[in-house]
Amino acid sequence: MKIGFIGTGQIAKSTILGILKSNLKVEKIYISQRNKKISRLLRKKSKKIRIIINNQEIIDKSNWVFLSITPTVGNKILKDLKFKKNQTIISFISTINMSQLKKYIKVKAKIVRAIPLPPISLRKGPVPIFPPNKKVKNFFNKLGTTVEIGNEKLSKNFWATSGMYASFYELLSTMSNWLVKRGIKRDKAQKYITSLFVALSENAIVNSKKDLKHLVKDSQTPRGLNEQGVKELRKAGFYRSTEKTLNSILKRLNKV
């Protein structure tokens, strides 16, 4: 199979790195030169990768085409590109919905919207896709865990939550910086914080069949440090603000 990526941002980079680490039978990976730094880095990773300057040539050479561009760029360039009926087109574009994609692509190709996140480079993490597609599901299962969604409106909820991973990293950064300010060396501070949250996440996965509120409760002891932390953040509106932000992101997604 020959695949092509239009757009070479961080998500495209992460996806390609995951593909290179997998046992997927990919013969060639054609990538655009939009981000020269990333495209050159990727080319050095494998002889399978070729940089193509012209987007149309990427489409012409590929069985599967991945759209990994911003909505602004997508609205600008997609209408002028010519796709083929026998292609599978996978869009990573957050705010161009299926109806708009079909208008741009014109031909009756297989179109799937997918939401990969940076850990796909490690072949970890969920990849929601809409609509369900067996081949695309099997593909992303080699790179993480595919979550098939049968309704585009529902899929927007997953897009909204995917808009929070930078916020998670900001939390890790804030806690690491707090330790650094108190005399801890940065490498040790970051190793501690990142290891702590990996362990907490793995524990949450093990217990994910029951309501996560039980983990919140079981993590606190009366008058303990964790009880203080939760109470103060609740009082400060931290969790309400999180939900408010999710609603705001979803509102933006629902406008398209």
mmCIF file of N, CA and C in Angstrom, residues 122 124 168 194-209 212 215:
data_model
loop_
_atom_site.group_PDB
_atom_site.id
_atom_site.type_symbol
_atom_site.label_atom_id
_atom_site.label_comp_id
_atom_site.label_asym_id
_atom_site.label_seq_id
_atom_site.Cartn_x
_atom_site.Cartn_y
_atom_site.Cartn_z
ATOM 1 N N LEU A 122 4.004 6.458 19.621
ATOM 2 C CA LEU A 122 4.426 5.340 20.470
ATOM 3 C C LEU A 122 3.523 4.126 20.265
ATOM 4 N N LYS A 124 0.327 4.153 20.885
ATOM 5 C CA LYS A 124 -0.530 4.114 22.063
ATOM 6 C C LYS A 124 -1.635 5.156 21.934
ATOM 7 N N PHE A 168 -3.479 19.348 29.524
ATOM 8 C CA PHE A 168 -2.895 18.334 30.406
ATOM 9 C C PHE A 168 -1.389 18.543 30.536
ATOM 10 N N THR A 194 6.047 13.356 35.504
ATOM 11 C CA THR A 194 5.575 12.543 34.372
ATOM 12 C C THR A 194 5.381 11.086 34.778
ATOM 13 N N SER A 195 6.301 10.554 35.597
ATOM 14 C CA SER A 195 6.159 9.163 36.065
ATOM 15 C C SER A 195 4.934 9.007 36.951
ATOM 16 N N LEU A 196 4.684 10.022 37.790
ATOM 17 C CA LEU A 196 3.517 9.993 38.671
ATOM 18 C C LEU A 196 2.228 9.903 37.860
ATOM 19 N N PHE A 197 2.105 10.741 36.838
ATOM 20 C CA PHE A 197 0.853 10.776 36.081
ATOM 21 C C PHE A 197 0.699 9.574 35.147
ATOM 22 N N VAL A 198 1.808 8.999 34.688
ATOM 23 C CA VAL A 198 1.730 7.740 33.940
ATOM 24 C C VAL A 198 1.160 6.648 34.839
ATOM 25 N N ALA A 199 1.685 6.565 36.052
ATOM 26 C CA ALA A 199 1.228 5.540 37.001
ATOM 27 C C ALA A 199 -0.246 5.734 37.353
ATOM 28 N N LEU A 200 -0.643 6.999 37.582
ATOM 29 C CA LEU A 200 -2.042 7.285 37.905
ATOM 30 C C LEU A 200 -2.961 6.920 36.733
ATOM 31 N N SER A 201 -2.503 7.198 35.521
ATOM 32 C CA SER A 201 -3.300 6.871 34.335
ATOM 33 C C SER A 201 -3.443 5.362 34.160
ATOM 34 N N GLU A 202 -2.347 4.636 34.386
ATOM 35 C CA GLU A 202 -2.406 3.176 34.273
ATOM 36 C C GLU A 202 -3.352 2.592 35.324
ATOM 37 N N ASN A 203 -3.334 3.163 36.515
ATOM 38 C CA ASN A 203 -4.249 2.720 37.569
ATOM 39 C C ASN A 203 -5.698 3.010 37.178
ATOM 40 N N ALA A 204 -5.917 4.159 36.546
ATOM 41 C CA ALA A 204 -7.261 4.513 36.099
ATOM 42 C C ALA A 204 -7.752 3.545 35.022
ATOM 43 N N ILE A 205 -6.853 3.131 34.114
ATOM 44 C CA ILE A 205 -7.226 2.177 33.071
ATOM 45 C C ILE A 205 -7.653 0.853 33.683
ATOM 46 N N VAL A 206 -6.878 0.380 34.652
ATOM 47 C CA VAL A 206 -7.192 -0.885 35.331
ATOM 48 C C VAL A 206 -8.574 -0.818 35.979
ATOM 49 N N ASN A 207 -8.940 0.373 36.462
ATOM 50 C CA ASN A 207 -10.220 0.543 37.170
ATOM 51 C C ASN A 207 -11.297 1.219 36.323
ATOM 52 N N SER A 208 -11.106 1.260 35.008
ATOM 53 C CA SER A 208 -11.989 2.047 34.150
ATOM 54 C C SER A 208 -13.365 1.427 33.900
ATOM 55 N N LYS A 209 -13.573 0.178 34.357
ATOM 56 C CA LYS A 209 -14.885 -0.429 34.162
ATOM 57 C C LYS A 209 -15.920 0.103 35.155
ATOM 58 N N LEU A 212 -15.348 6.514 37.442
ATOM 59 C CA LEU A 212 -14.088 7.084 37.933
ATOM 60 C C LEU A 212 -14.256 7.877 39.233
ATOM 61 N N LEU A 215 -12.554 6.268 42.100
ATOM 62 C CA LEU A 215 -11.124 6.516 42.251
ATOM 63 C C LEU A 215 -10.877 7.817 43.004
#
